Amino acid sequence: MKLKTPDAPKAESFTDATAAVDRLTGLYNQATTFLCDSFETVTRAAEDGTRIRAYYPEVRFTTSSYAHVDSRLSFGHVSSPGTFSATITRPDLFRHYLIQQIGLLIENHGQPVVIGTSDTPIPIHFAVNSETAINLPQEGAGSFILRDVFDVPDLSTTNDDIVNGTFVETDGVRPLAPFTAQRVDYSLARLAHYTATDPEHFQCHVMFTNYQFYVTEFEAFARAQLNDPDSGYTSFVSTGNVEITEGDTPIPDTIKTPQMPTYHLKRANGSGITLVNIGIGPSNAKTATDHIAVLRPHAWLMVGHCAGLRNTQALGDFVLAHAYLREDHVLDDDLPIWVPIPALAEIQIALEKAVAEVTQLEGYELKRIMRTGTVATIDNRNWELRDQSGPVQRLSQSRSIALDMESATIAANGYRFRVPYGTLLCVSDKPLHGELKLPGMASDFYKTQVSRHLMIGIRAMETLRSTPLERIHSRKLRSFDETAFL
């Protein structure tokens, strides 16, 4: 079969990161434009037996030196001599990230990067994803068989082998980045579907919650910030990509609520805050973090409700997780249960500081309303209805002080994807002590606590935003044979 591809320039070495990313952008735009134009041509004319293909651009780096770099930095360098590469997608979306990562690599090793085309085809689905005027037909619905002419997603390059530590070299080239281009493209498409907002709107600081109450408070906070010219926040994005720049602008109701409604309070260079209502359960928590991870956020936090397990706790008390009991099981195949999920000092300090600032309490008085300890995450919302001897005994043996259905999943995926994580929960019921979450009992709690809890999360994120990246991205999250890109 005849193969038709675009005429891409030869691979070229670069010692300037911005120029390197400009070349990546040019190669990517050339490839996707070629595929989109070819698709429209094929749909108008009869298929002639030609296979149409374009390739992702690639960053390649080679070093022969064992020279040590600054060990305080957890990224931006390779651990040993060799050749490393990464396929790249959407260099427009990742421009700031790519300039930063490629710049560090060049600076730390004193070697150029080589920019060219890879041997990984771009699936037609991902090439046309941003072209709203182009609709791909379902299998059998078009005038030609799609996969006979164009490449479609390939699971052999759409996986988590690199971040899971199971990647196997086949050609002597090791990975330079934690995700392949196809894996990134897959998640970008899923994010738009699940959250009803485009990936371009996501900010570097992400908060997850499990209740819509937090969304209402987040929008109110966002509107106040937009009305303050000194806040630094530039716009607020709601589901359906509705974006406002003034606090008094109304937001129309969405026709259909997405599975995980997501909202973005934006600042320059993506330094704002994104709030995702993941709903209830570890499966949703895994789904959201699986896809948001490809955007390489600087931190994500869980701010939601939990069951207090100690009789000394009161409704409305806060729980700062410093360990996790993983009984959710959704990540067992990717991250074995024996892998510890450590607390990250920078995140813990930011959260504790935020609680003190918002509540105006300190020392022993702060300890009265906030406990640190183990948070257990379970996959059964109605665990209280089962035989109490099993779960209650394990909770007691683990010294757990709170139980929810999302926090350990989010923390474990943060660990797996090298995204700094933390958890601050609010006690909304105490099922072991006769205080179940019932409508009448919870109403006052929701009215008084949600706003304060959300503000604590926002304050923590603002603290982390001013913290240098080399401090936030802890070496605790990096293995001894790590990718150079964060």
Coordinates of C-alpha atoms in Angstrom, one line a residue:
M1 CA 0.0 0.0 0.0
K2 CA 1.3 3.5 -0.9
L3 CA 2.1 5.7 2.2
K4 CA 1.5 9.4 2.1
T5 CA 3.2 11.6 4.8
P6 CA 4.1 15.3 5.2
D7 CA 7.5 16.5 4.2
A8 CA 9.0 17.2 7.6
P9 CA 12.4 18.9 8.1
K10 CA 15.3 16.8 9.2
A11 CA 16.1 16.5 12.9
E12 CA 18.1 19.4 14.3
S13 CA 20.0 20.1 17.5
F14 CA 19.0 23.0 19.7
T15 CA 20.7 24.7 22.7
D16 CA 17.9 27.2 23.2
A17 CA 14.8 25.8 24.8
T18 CA 12.4 28.4 23.3
A19 CA 13.7 27.7 19.8
A20 CA 13.4 24.0 20.4
V21 CA 9.7 24.3 21.4
D22 CA 9.1 26.5 18.4
R23 CA 10.3 23.7 16.2
L24 CA 8.1 21.2 18.1
T25 CA 5.1 23.4 17.5
G26 CA 5.9 23.8 13.8
L27 CA 6.2 20.0 13.4
Y28 CA 3.1 19.3 15.3
N29 CA 1.0 21.9 13.4
Q30 CA 2.3 20.6 10.1
A31 CA 1.4 17.0 11.0
T32 CA -2.1 17.7 12.3
T33 CA -3.0 20.1 9.5
F34 CA -1.9 17.4 7.0
L35 CA -4.1 14.8 8.7
C36 CA -7.1 17.2 8.9
D37 CA -6.8 18.3 5.3
S38 CA -6.3 14.7 4.1
F39 CA -9.4 13.5 6.1
E40 CA -11.6 16.1 4.4
T41 CA -10.2 15.2 1.0
V42 CA -10.8 11.5 1.6
T43 CA -14.4 12.1 2.7
R44 CA -15.1 14.0 -0.5
A45 CA -13.4 11.6 -2.9
A46 CA -13.2 7.9 -3.2
E47 CA -10.5 6.2 -1.2
D48 CA -7.7 5.1 -3.6
G49 CA -5.7 2.6 -1.4
T50 CA -3.3 5.2 -0.1
R51 CA -2.5 5.1 3.6
I52 CA -2.2 8.5 5.2
R53 CA 0.1 9.0 8.2
A54 CA 1.8 11.8 10.1
Y55 CA 4.0 11.4 13.2
Y56 CA 4.3 13.1 16.6
P57 CA 7.3 15.3 17.0
E58 CA 10.0 14.1 19.4
V59 CA 12.6 15.5 21.8
R60 CA 15.7 13.4 22.0
F61 CA 18.7 13.8 24.3
T62 CA 22.0 12.0 24.6
T63 CA 24.7 12.3 27.2
S64 CA 27.8 10.2 27.8
S65 CA 28.8 11.7 31.2
Y66 CA 28.2 10.5 34.7
A67 CA 28.7 14.0 36.0
H68 CA 26.5 14.8 38.9
V69 CA 24.1 17.7 38.8
D70 CA 22.5 19.6 41.7
S71 CA 21.0 16.8 43.8
R72 CA 18.6 19.2 45.5
L73 CA 16.5 19.4 42.3
S74 CA 14.3 16.4 41.7
F75 CA 13.8 16.9 38.0
G76 CA 15.5 18.5 35.0
H77 CA 18.3 15.9 34.6
V78 CA 18.9 12.3 33.7
S79 CA 20.5 9.8 36.2
S80 CA 23.0 8.1 33.9
P81 CA 24.5 8.3 30.4
G82 CA 22.4 7.1 27.5
T83 CA 19.8 8.3 25.0
F84 CA 16.4 9.5 26.1
S85 CA 13.4 10.6 24.1
A86 CA 9.8 11.7 24.5
T87 CA 7.0 12.1 21.9
I88 CA 5.2 15.4 22.2
T89 CA 1.7 16.5 21.6
R90 CA 0.0 19.9 21.9
P91 CA 3.1 21.9 22.3
D92 CA 0.9 25.0 22.3
L93 CA -0.8 23.8 25.5
F94 CA 2.4 22.7 27.1
R95 CA 4.6 25.5 25.9
H96 CA 5.6 26.9 29.3
Y97 CA 6.2 23.5 30.7
L98 CA 8.3 22.3 27.7
I99 CA 10.5 25.4 27.7
Q100 CA 11.1 24.9 31.4
Q101 CA 11.9 21.2 31.2
I102 CA 14.0 21.4 28.1
G103 CA 15.8 24.4 29.4
L104 CA 16.8 22.6 32.6
L105 CA 18.0 19.6 30.7
I106 CA 20.3 21.7 28.5
E107 CA 21.5 23.8 31.4
N108 CA 22.2 20.9 33.8
H109 CA 24.1 18.7 31.3
G110 CA 25.5 21.2 28.8
Q111 CA 24.2 19.2 25.9
P112 CA 21.8 20.1 23.1
V113 CA 18.4 18.4 22.5
V114 CA 17.5 17.1 19.1
I115 CA 14.1 17.9 17.7
G116 CA 12.6 15.9 14.9
T117 CA 9.8 13.5 14.0
S118 CA 9.3 10.3 15.9
D119 CA 8.1 7.0 14.6
T120 CA 4.8 7.1 16.5
P121 CA 1.9 7.9 14.3
I122 CA -0.7 10.5 15.4
P123 CA -4.1 8.9 15.5
I124 CA -6.7 10.7 13.4
H125 CA -9.0 11.0 16.4
F126 CA -6.5 13.1 18.3
A127 CA -5.4 15.2 15.2
V128 CA -9.0 16.4 14.6
N129 CA -9.9 16.7 18.3
S130 CA -9.7 20.5 18.3
E131 CA -11.3 20.9 14.9
T132 CA -15.0 21.3 15.8
A133 CA -16.1 21.3 12.1
I134 CA -14.7 17.8 11.6
N135 CA -16.6 14.8 12.9
L136 CA -15.2 11.3 12.7
P137 CA -17.7 8.6 11.7
Q138 CA -18.3 5.6 13.9
E139 CA -16.9 2.3 12.6
G140 CA -19.0 1.3 9.6
A141 CA -20.9 4.6 9.3
G142 CA -18.5 6.3 6.9
S143 CA -17.9 6.0 3.2
F144 CA -14.6 4.2 3.9
I145 CA -13.0 2.1 6.6
L146 CA -11.3 4.6 8.8
R147 CA -8.5 2.4 10.1
D148 CA -7.6 1.3 6.5
V149 CA -6.6 4.8 5.7
F150 CA -5.7 6.5 8.9
D151 CA -4.0 5.5 12.2
V152 CA -6.2 5.0 15.2
P153 CA -5.2 5.0 18.9
D154 CA -2.8 2.2 19.8
L155 CA -2.9 0.8 23.3
S156 CA 0.8 -0.3 23.1
T157 CA 1.7 3.4 23.4
T158 CA -1.3 4.5 25.4
N159 CA -0.5 3.2 28.9
D160 CA 1.1 4.0 32.2
D161 CA 4.2 1.8 31.9
I162 CA 6.6 4.7 32.5
V163 CA 5.0 6.1 35.6
N164 CA 4.3 2.7 37.0
G165 CA 7.9 1.7 36.6
T166 CA 7.2 -1.2 34.3
F167 CA 8.6 0.3 31.1
V168 CA 10.9 -2.0 29.2
E169 CA 13.5 -0.7 26.8
T170 CA 13.3 -2.2 23.3
D171 CA 15.8 -0.1 21.3
G172 CA 18.2 1.2 23.9
V173 CA 16.3 4.5 24.3
R174 CA 14.9 5.4 27.7
P175 CA 11.9 7.7 28.4
L176 CA 12.5 11.4 28.9
A177 CA 9.0 12.2 30.1
P178 CA 6.4 10.4 32.3
F179 CA 3.8 10.1 29.5
T180 CA 3.9 9.3 25.8
A181 CA 2.1 11.7 23.4
Q182 CA -0.7 9.2 22.8
R183 CA -1.3 8.8 26.5
V184 CA -1.5 12.6 26.9
D185 CA -3.9 13.0 23.9
Y186 CA -6.1 10.3 25.3
S187 CA -6.4 12.1 28.7
L188 CA -7.0 15.5 27.1
A189 CA -9.9 14.1 25.2
R190 CA -11.3 12.4 28.4
L191 CA -10.9 15.6 30.4
A192 CA -13.1 17.6 28.0
H193 CA -15.7 14.8 28.1
Y194 CA -15.8 14.3 31.9
T195 CA -15.5 17.9 33.0
A196 CA -17.2 19.9 30.2
T197 CA -14.2 22.3 30.1
D198 CA -11.3 22.3 27.8
P199 CA -7.8 21.3 29.0
E200 CA -6.5 24.8 28.2
H201 CA -8.5 26.2 31.2
F202 CA -7.0 23.9 33.9
Q203 CA -4.7 25.6 36.4
C204 CA -1.6 24.3 38.1
H205 CA -3.3 24.0 41.5
V206 CA -6.2 21.6 41.7
M207 CA -8.7 21.0 44.5
F208 CA -11.0 18.0 44.5
T209 CA -14.3 17.9 46.5
N210 CA -17.2 15.5 46.8
Y211 CA -20.0 17.9 47.3
Q212 CA -21.7 20.6 45.2
F213 CA -21.9 22.9 48.2
Y214 CA -18.2 23.7 47.6
V215 CA -18.8 24.7 44.0
T216 CA -21.3 27.4 45.1
E217 CA -18.8 28.8 47.5
F218 CA -16.0 28.6 45.0
E219 CA -18.0 30.6 42.5
A220 CA -18.8 33.3 45.1
F221 CA -15.1 33.6 46.0
A222 CA -14.2 33.8 42.3
R223 CA -16.6 36.6 41.7
A224 CA -15.3 38.5 44.6
Q225 CA -11.7 38.1 43.3
L226 CA -12.7 39.3 39.8
N227 CA -14.1 42.4 41.3
D228 CA -10.8 43.1 43.0
P229 CA -8.3 44.5 40.5
D230 CA -5.4 43.6 42.8
S231 CA -6.3 39.9 43.2
G232 CA -4.3 38.7 40.3
Y233 CA -7.1 36.5 39.1
T234 CA -8.2 37.2 35.5
S235 CA -11.3 35.1 34.8
F236 CA -13.6 32.3 36.0
V237 CA -14.6 29.4 33.8
S238 CA -17.6 27.3 34.4
T239 CA -18.8 24.1 32.7
G240 CA -19.5 24.4 29.0
N241 CA -16.4 26.7 28.8
V242 CA -18.4 29.7 29.9
E243 CA -15.7 32.3 30.8
I244 CA -16.4 35.6 32.7
T245 CA -13.9 38.3 33.5
E246 CA -16.2 40.5 35.7
G247 CA -17.7 39.3 39.0
D248 CA -21.2 40.5 38.2
T249 CA -21.5 38.7 34.9
P250 CA -24.3 36.0 34.9
I251 CA -23.4 32.4 34.0
P252 CA -26.2 30.6 32.1
D253 CA -27.3 27.2 33.3
T254 CA -25.8 24.2 31.5
I255 CA -28.1 22.0 29.5
K256 CA -26.5 18.9 30.8
T257 CA -24.4 18.5 33.9
P258 CA -21.1 16.6 33.2
Q259 CA -20.0 13.7 35.3
M260 CA -17.3 15.8 37.1
P261 CA -18.3 19.5 37.0
T262 CA -15.1 21.5 36.9
Y263 CA -14.4 25.2 37.5
H264 CA -11.3 27.3 37.0
L265 CA -10.3 30.6 38.6
K266 CA -7.5 31.6 36.3
R267 CA -4.3 33.6 36.7
A268 CA -1.3 34.2 34.4
N269 CA 0.7 31.2 33.4
G270 CA -1.9 28.8 34.8
S271 CA -1.1 29.7 38.4
G272 CA -4.7 29.9 39.5
I273 CA -7.0 27.3 41.1
T274 CA -9.1 24.6 39.5
L275 CA -12.0 22.9 41.5
V276 CA -13.3 19.5 40.4
N277 CA -16.4 18.0 41.9
I278 CA -15.6 14.3 41.5
G279 CA -18.7 13.2 43.4
I280 CA -18.6 10.1 45.6
G281 CA -16.3 7.2 45.3
P282 CA -12.8 6.0 44.6
S283 CA -13.5 5.1 41.0
N284 CA -14.3 8.8 40.2
A285 CA -11.3 9.9 42.1
K286 CA -9.0 7.6 40.1
T287 CA -10.6 8.6 36.8
A288 CA -10.2 12.3 37.4
T289 CA -6.6 12.1 38.6
D290 CA -5.6 9.6 35.9
H291 CA -6.3 12.3 33.3
I292 CA -5.5 15.6 35.1
A293 CA -2.0 14.1 35.8
V294 CA -0.9 14.6 32.2
L295 CA -1.3 18.4 32.7
R296 CA 1.5 18.2 35.3
P297 CA -0.1 20.3 38.0
H298 CA 2.1 21.5 40.9
A299 CA -0.3 20.3 43.6
W300 CA -3.7 18.7 44.2
L301 CA -5.7 18.6 47.4
M302 CA -8.8 16.8 48.6
V303 CA -11.2 19.0 50.5
G304 CA -14.3 17.1 51.3
H305 CA -16.4 15.5 54.0
C306 CA -15.5 12.4 56.1
A307 CA -16.8 10.3 58.9
G308 CA -15.0 11.0 62.2
L309 CA -14.0 7.8 63.9
R310 CA -13.1 9.1 67.4
N311 CA -15.7 10.0 70.0
T312 CA -13.7 13.1 70.9
Q313 CA -14.3 14.6 67.4
A314 CA -17.2 16.9 66.8
L315 CA -19.1 17.7 63.6
G316 CA -17.2 20.4 61.8
D317 CA -13.7 19.4 63.1
F318 CA -10.9 19.2 60.5
V319 CA -8.7 16.2 59.7
L320 CA -5.3 16.7 58.2
A321 CA -4.2 13.3 56.8
H322 CA -0.6 12.3 57.4
A323 CA -1.1 8.7 56.4
Y324 CA -3.6 6.7 54.4
L325 CA -5.2 3.3 54.8
R326 CA -6.0 2.1 51.2
E327 CA -9.1 0.0 51.3
D328 CA -10.5 1.4 48.0
H329 CA -8.6 -1.2 45.9
V330 CA -9.0 0.7 42.6
L331 CA -5.2 1.3 42.3
D332 CA -4.0 -2.1 43.5
D333 CA -2.9 -3.2 39.9
D334 CA -1.0 0.0 39.3
L335 CA 0.4 0.8 42.8
P336 CA 0.8 -2.3 45.0
I337 CA -0.8 -2.0 48.4
W338 CA 2.6 -2.4 50.1
V339 CA 3.8 0.9 48.6
P340 CA 3.8 3.6 51.4
I341 CA 2.2 6.9 50.6
P342 CA 4.2 9.5 52.6
A343 CA 3.0 12.8 53.9
L344 CA 4.7 15.7 52.1
A345 CA 6.0 18.3 54.5
E346 CA 5.4 21.3 52.2
I347 CA 1.8 20.4 51.7
Q348 CA 1.2 19.6 55.3
I349 CA 2.6 22.9 56.5
A350 CA 0.6 24.9 54.0
L351 CA -2.6 23.2 55.1
E352 CA -2.0 23.6 58.8
K353 CA -1.0 27.2 58.3
A354 CA -4.2 27.9 56.3
V355 CA -6.4 26.3 59.0
A356 CA -4.7 28.6 61.6
E357 CA -5.2 31.7 59.5
V358 CA -8.8 31.1 58.6
T359 CA -10.0 29.9 62.1
Q360 CA -7.8 32.5 63.9
L361 CA -6.7 29.7 66.3
E362 CA -3.2 28.5 67.2
G363 CA -1.4 26.1 69.5
Y364 CA -3.6 24.1 71.8
E365 CA -6.8 25.8 70.6
L366 CA -6.1 24.8 67.0
K367 CA -5.5 21.2 68.1
R368 CA -9.0 21.2 69.6
I369 CA -10.7 21.5 66.2
M370 CA -8.0 19.8 64.0
R371 CA -6.6 16.3 64.2
T372 CA -3.7 14.8 62.3
G373 CA -3.7 11.1 61.6
T374 CA -4.5 8.3 59.3
V375 CA -7.4 8.6 56.9
A376 CA -9.0 5.4 55.6
T377 CA -10.6 5.3 52.2
I378 CA -13.1 2.5 51.5
D379 CA -15.0 1.5 48.4
N380 CA -18.3 0.7 50.1
R381 CA -20.5 3.7 51.1
N382 CA -22.7 1.6 53.3
W383 CA -19.9 -0.1 55.2
E384 CA -21.8 0.5 58.5
L385 CA -24.4 -2.1 57.5
R386 CA -21.9 -4.9 57.3
D387 CA -20.6 -7.1 60.1
Q388 CA -18.8 -4.6 62.3
S389 CA -16.0 -6.9 63.5
G390 CA -13.9 -6.8 60.3
P391 CA -13.8 -3.1 59.1
V392 CA -14.0 -1.6 62.6
Q393 CA -11.1 -3.8 63.8
R394 CA -8.9 -2.8 60.9
L395 CA -9.8 0.9 61.4
S396 CA -8.8 0.6 65.0
Q397 CA -5.6 -1.3 64.3
S398 CA -4.6 1.3 61.7
R399 CA -5.2 4.2 64.2
S400 CA -7.5 5.8 61.6
I401 CA -9.2 8.9 62.7
A402 CA -11.4 9.5 59.7
L403 CA -13.0 7.5 56.8
D404 CA -14.0 8.6 53.3
M405 CA -14.2 7.3 49.8
E406 CA -11.7 9.4 47.9
S407 CA -8.7 10.7 49.8
A408 CA -6.4 7.8 49.7
T409 CA -7.1 7.3 46.0
I410 CA -6.2 10.9 45.2
A411 CA -3.0 10.7 47.4
A412 CA -1.9 7.4 45.9
N413 CA -2.4 8.6 42.4
G414 CA -0.5 11.8 43.3
Y415 CA 2.3 9.6 44.5
R416 CA 2.2 7.4 41.4
F417 CA 2.1 10.4 39.0
R418 CA 4.6 12.5 41.0
V419 CA 2.1 15.2 41.7
P420 CA 2.3 16.7 45.3
Y421 CA -0.8 15.8 47.2
G422 CA -2.6 16.5 50.5
T423 CA -5.9 16.0 52.3
L424 CA -7.9 18.2 54.6
L425 CA -11.3 16.8 55.5
C426 CA -14.2 18.0 57.5
V427 CA -16.1 15.7 59.9
S428 CA -19.8 15.5 58.8
D429 CA -20.9 12.5 60.7
K430 CA -19.7 9.9 63.3
P431 CA -21.4 6.6 62.4
L432 CA -19.5 4.6 65.1
H433 CA -20.9 6.9 67.8
G434 CA -24.5 7.3 66.8
E435 CA -24.3 10.4 64.7
L436 CA -25.3 9.4 61.2
K437 CA -25.4 11.9 58.3
L438 CA -29.2 12.6 58.2
P439 CA -30.8 15.6 56.5
G440 CA -31.9 17.4 59.6
M441 CA -28.6 17.0 61.5
A442 CA -26.5 18.0 58.5
S443 CA -28.2 21.3 57.5
D444 CA -26.5 23.6 60.0
F445 CA -23.2 21.9 59.5
Y446 CA -23.3 22.6 55.7
K447 CA -24.3 26.2 56.2
T448 CA -21.5 27.1 58.6
Q449 CA -18.6 24.9 57.6
V450 CA -18.4 24.6 53.8
S451 CA -17.3 28.3 53.2
R452 CA -14.6 28.1 55.9
H453 CA -13.3 24.7 54.7
L454 CA -13.1 25.9 51.1
M455 CA -11.3 29.1 52.1
I456 CA -8.7 27.0 53.9
G457 CA -8.0 25.0 50.8
I458 CA -7.7 28.2 48.7
R459 CA -5.3 29.8 51.3
A460 CA -3.2 26.6 51.2
M461 CA -3.0 26.7 47.4
E462 CA -2.0 30.4 47.5
T463 CA 0.8 29.5 49.8
L464 CA 2.0 26.7 47.6
R465 CA 1.8 29.0 44.6
S466 CA 4.5 31.3 46.1
T467 CA 6.7 28.3 47.0
P468 CA 9.6 27.5 44.7
L469 CA 9.0 24.5 42.4
E470 CA 12.1 22.7 43.6
R471 CA 10.6 22.7 47.1
I472 CA 7.1 21.6 46.2
H473 CA 8.1 18.8 43.9
S474 CA 9.7 16.7 46.6
R475 CA 12.4 14.1 46.0
K476 CA 10.2 11.8 48.0
L477 CA 8.1 11.4 44.8
R478 CA 11.0 10.5 42.5
S479 CA 12.6 7.1 42.1
F480 CA 16.3 6.4 41.6
D481 CA 15.8 6.0 37.8
E482 CA 13.5 8.9 37.0
T483 CA 12.5 10.7 33.9
A484 CA 14.1 14.1 33.5
F485 CA 10.8 15.8 32.7
L486 CA 8.7 16.6 35.8

